[in-house]
XYZ file of C-alpha atoms in Angstrom:
298
model
C 12.209 -9.745 -5.393
C 12.122 -7.143 -2.605
C 8.995 -6.026 -0.764
C 9.384 -2.580 -2.307
C 9.434 -4.054 -5.822
C 6.315 -6.110 -5.068
C 4.613 -2.964 -3.751
C 5.522 -1.057 -6.937
C 4.144 -3.891 -9.091
C 0.953 -3.865 -7.031
C 0.543 -0.126 -7.551
C 1.009 -0.601 -11.306
C -1.701 -3.286 -11.379
C -4.000 -0.874 -9.558
C -3.397 1.760 -12.264
C -4.222 -0.749 -15.018
C -7.472 -1.767 -13.319
C -8.501 1.843 -12.769
C -7.645 2.709 -16.366
C -10.133 0.083 -17.518
C -12.680 1.037 -14.880
C -13.251 4.528 -16.300
C -14.664 3.110 -19.532
C -16.547 0.155 -18.017
C -18.254 2.215 -15.312
C -19.266 4.814 -17.881
C -21.096 2.067 -19.820
C -23.194 1.348 -16.733
C -24.079 4.948 -15.843
C -26.517 6.554 -16.164
C -28.470 4.313 -18.553
C -28.828 1.316 -16.251
C -27.768 2.645 -12.834
C -27.585 6.199 -11.500
C -24.284 7.336 -10.008
C -25.145 7.114 -6.308
C -26.977 3.825 -6.807
C -23.776 2.459 -8.328
C -21.874 3.671 -5.247
C -24.188 1.560 -3.058
C -23.387 -1.497 -5.196
C -19.658 -0.824 -5.154
C -19.225 -0.026 -1.469
C -21.802 -2.580 -0.273
C -20.335 -5.383 -2.377
C -16.792 -4.543 -1.323
C -17.817 -4.438 2.343
C -19.191 -7.976 2.110
C -16.017 -9.181 0.368
C -13.712 -7.574 2.955
C -15.587 -9.132 5.856
C -15.697 -12.582 4.204
C -11.989 -12.303 3.426
C -11.240 -11.359 7.031
C -13.379 -14.182 8.435
C -11.687 -16.710 6.135
C -8.210 -15.618 7.213
C -9.263 -15.504 10.855
C -10.410 -19.123 10.596
C -7.015 -20.047 9.142
C -5.406 -18.024 11.952
C -3.501 -15.920 9.415
C -4.887 -12.704 10.918
C -4.667 -12.003 14.623
C -7.331 -10.081 16.497
C -6.329 -6.476 17.049
C -7.628 -4.042 19.618
C -8.109 -0.586 18.157
C -6.697 2.247 20.190
C -9.624 4.508 21.246
C -7.702 7.589 20.131
C -7.713 6.162 16.562
C -11.515 5.894 16.321
C -11.947 9.422 15.031
C -9.080 9.039 12.540
C -10.671 5.831 11.179
C -14.065 7.540 10.764
C -12.423 10.499 9.003
C -10.451 8.100 6.774
C -13.692 6.292 5.899
C -15.316 9.605 4.978
C -12.510 10.802 2.703
C -11.345 7.398 1.428
C -14.742 5.794 0.780
C -17.782 8.066 1.146
C -16.774 11.422 -0.349
C -14.246 9.736 -2.636
C -16.773 7.356 -4.219
C -19.759 9.721 -4.325
C -17.836 12.496 -6.065
C -16.031 10.085 -8.411
C -19.096 8.296 -9.771
C -21.196 11.435 -10.035
C -18.353 13.217 -11.799
C -17.714 10.284 -14.137
C -21.396 10.172 -15.090
C -21.194 13.827 -16.181
C -17.814 13.917 -17.951
C -15.753 11.545 -20.111
C -13.608 8.609 -18.909
C -10.331 10.036 -20.220
C -11.083 13.460 -18.721
C -11.790 11.755 -15.406
C -8.545 9.794 -15.482
C -6.362 12.749 -16.398
C -7.908 15.020 -13.783
C -6.984 12.496 -11.111
C -3.354 13.564 -11.505
C -3.958 16.472 -9.182
C -3.809 13.916 -6.350
C 0.020 13.672 -6.156
C 0.333 17.443 -5.854
C -2.272 17.416 -3.090
C -0.522 14.543 -1.333
C 2.809 16.341 -1.697
C 1.509 19.388 0.147
C -0.499 17.473 2.770
C 2.390 15.104 3.518
C 4.700 18.043 4.115
C 2.140 19.687 6.429
C 0.672 16.708 8.306
C 3.447 14.110 8.550
C 6.386 16.443 7.906
C 7.585 14.407 4.914
C 10.607 15.926 3.232
C 10.307 16.401 -0.527
C 13.369 15.892 -2.694
C 13.929 17.985 -5.804
C 13.943 14.827 -7.924
C 10.443 13.902 -6.700
C 9.087 17.369 -7.364
C 10.609 17.309 -10.862
C 9.017 13.887 -11.515
C 5.596 15.156 -10.463
C 5.984 18.202 -12.714
C 6.877 15.976 -15.687
C 3.851 13.798 -15.011
C 1.642 16.860 -14.794
C 2.943 18.185 -18.131
C 2.296 14.816 -19.798
C -1.210 14.718 -18.399
C -1.864 18.319 -19.451
C -1.168 17.266 -23.058
C -3.823 14.563 -22.729
C -6.301 17.028 -21.248
C -5.754 19.642 -23.941
C -5.359 17.450 -27.014
C -6.731 13.984 -26.202
C -10.110 13.050 -27.613
C -12.899 12.181 -25.209
C -14.118 8.580 -25.194
C -17.721 9.596 -24.608
C -19.776 12.756 -24.861
C -19.916 14.641 -21.568
C -23.410 15.967 -20.607
C -22.034 18.412 -18.017
C -18.250 18.396 -18.233
C -17.650 21.443 -16.017
C -19.549 20.049 -13.034
C -18.221 16.559 -13.694
C -14.614 17.764 -13.785
C -15.119 19.726 -10.567
C -16.475 16.635 -8.801
C -13.532 14.597 -10.068
C -11.208 17.206 -8.573
C -13.098 16.875 -5.269
C -12.566 13.130 -5.558
C -8.833 13.584 -6.166
C -8.504 15.931 -3.178
C -10.442 13.546 -0.955
C -8.315 10.588 -1.978
C -5.117 12.557 -1.479
C -6.083 13.432 2.090
C -7.067 9.803 2.709
C -3.630 8.565 1.623
C -1.948 10.845 4.117
C -4.347 10.115 7.000
C -4.230 6.361 6.533
C -0.445 6.074 6.521
C -0.096 6.173 10.319
C -2.962 3.713 10.736
C -1.257 1.265 8.375
C 1.834 1.396 10.540
C -0.229 0.193 13.520
C -2.885 -2.180 12.183
C -3.215 -5.104 9.817
C -4.570 -3.849 6.447
C -7.244 -6.580 6.309
C -8.592 -5.628 9.721
C -8.519 -1.984 8.729
C -10.272 -2.447 5.368
C -13.314 -4.224 6.779
C -14.011 -1.412 9.226
C -13.324 1.511 6.912
C -15.657 0.083 4.260
C -18.429 -0.754 6.716
C -18.318 2.785 8.099
C -18.130 4.184 4.556
C -21.143 2.106 3.484
C -23.223 3.529 6.331
C -22.197 7.019 5.206
C -23.180 6.568 1.518
C -26.420 4.690 2.212
C -28.616 7.798 2.616
C -27.346 9.260 -0.671
C -27.767 6.233 -2.934
C -30.547 4.092 -1.504
C -33.364 5.630 -3.587
C -31.342 5.225 -6.800
C -30.374 1.670 -5.860
C -33.962 0.485 -5.306
C -34.979 2.158 -8.589
C -32.673 -0.099 -10.667
C -34.579 -2.270 -13.159
C -32.589 -5.512 -12.919
C -34.801 -7.302 -15.451
C -33.770 -5.163 -18.441
C -30.063 -5.141 -17.589
C -27.926 -7.051 -20.169
C -25.418 -9.676 -19.061
C -22.419 -7.525 -19.987
C -23.634 -4.780 -17.630
C -23.855 -7.303 -14.789
C -20.278 -8.338 -15.578
C -19.064 -4.740 -15.646
C -20.687 -4.043 -12.278
C -19.025 -7.193 -10.928
C -15.655 -6.053 -12.288
C -15.983 -2.671 -10.545
C -16.928 -4.296 -7.219
C -14.399 -7.156 -7.194
C -11.402 -5.755 -9.054
C -11.755 -1.954 -9.053
C -12.708 -1.818 -5.374
C -11.866 -4.943 -3.363
C -8.610 -5.930 -5.064
C -7.280 -2.421 -5.682
C -7.857 -1.300 -2.102
C -6.116 -4.398 -0.778
C -3.146 -3.757 -3.063
C -3.037 -0.082 -2.064
C -3.186 -0.917 1.631
C -0.380 -3.431 1.253
C 1.667 -0.956 -0.792
C 1.342 1.625 1.975
C 3.382 -0.680 4.201
C 6.393 -0.205 1.893
C 5.860 3.050 0.012
C 5.347 6.689 0.933
C 1.965 8.317 0.194
C 3.568 10.509 -2.487
C 4.997 7.433 -4.235
C 1.630 5.658 -4.297
C -0.190 8.771 -5.460
C 2.119 9.337 -8.426
C 0.959 6.041 -9.965
C -2.268 7.876 -10.738
C -0.254 9.391 -13.605
C -0.390 5.984 -15.286
C -4.181 5.892 -15.321
C -4.680 8.283 -18.279
C -2.236 6.178 -20.303
C -4.069 2.938 -19.596
C -7.465 4.615 -20.005
C -6.407 5.829 -23.456
C -5.044 2.404 -24.426
C -8.306 0.691 -23.482
C -10.372 3.347 -25.256
C -8.348 2.858 -28.446
C -8.613 -0.943 -28.224
C -12.404 -0.595 -27.956
C -12.478 1.658 -31.007
C -13.538 4.766 -29.067
C -10.386 6.812 -29.604
C -7.362 7.041 -31.866
C -3.626 7.060 -31.201
C -1.841 10.354 -31.836
C 1.713 11.619 -31.418
C 0.715 13.827 -28.483
C -0.488 10.770 -26.567
C 2.797 8.968 -27.147
C 4.717 12.008 -25.878
C 2.378 12.214 -22.887
C 2.984 8.572 -22.046
C 6.774 9.059 -22.123
C 6.578 12.081 -19.827
C 4.223 10.318 -17.406
C 6.319 7.157 -17.164
C 9.459 9.261 -16.684
C 7.757 11.134 -13.862
C 6.739 7.886 -12.169
C 10.293 6.566 -12.483
C 11.825 9.667 -10.887
C 9.437 9.624 -7.941
C 9.665 5.904 -7.208
C 13.439 5.598 -7.327
C 15.292 5.672 -4.025
C 17.880 8.363 -3.390
């Protein structure tokens, strides 16, 4: 199995985890935890895990100490802002206001954003096949947006959808900015710093909501869902994405976001919150075809 194949499998696993996350996180917010308070839990918990993971591997001498080039300091801070702070704050606030499936399908604007930013910033050449694949994925997702049922009622869908678009734009810029850093530094070393800086950035926004959480009335399943978001949706997915960036282009990684609405719909149906329709099957075919066209080599 080649490194590229492993990277593609990792990106698929990330899409599955995110597809489940939309529904699980929605169960937590806003009844038990407000959006920004949840961000504190997610980023803070992931920061601890990244540092423990790094210390463990350092002790085993599997990670060498790296000296960060001073000219990369600003790029790392900017990456932390777009990849952690703005990304997480806008995502959770948007998700709390709109539905999980709407959130997942709106994330498909990321590949288009990455496509443009990659061409501008890192001068990446776009092939017609890749553009066609992104268009197919967009059409499939548009069907889900227009005809797919929402999993939950949305209290303020317009604002929520706008914040999700901000999240998608922020993540798209992060993917492009972080590519050059991944070519220079070990992903484990990078993750611990970008999350620590991101945690400092989100702390002023979510601290009041975090301390207001009533832990005593929180059911066990909510604790488990919070743990899933911290460990799997944040720690594991970011590690897999960072590793994938070593082998794949930003546009290739971003297009896997097209899979998230499919998985989000599957999980919603399995939980009895949605129903399967012909339009969703057609959407899935178009999305998977788009992913195939983008990820195949010339």
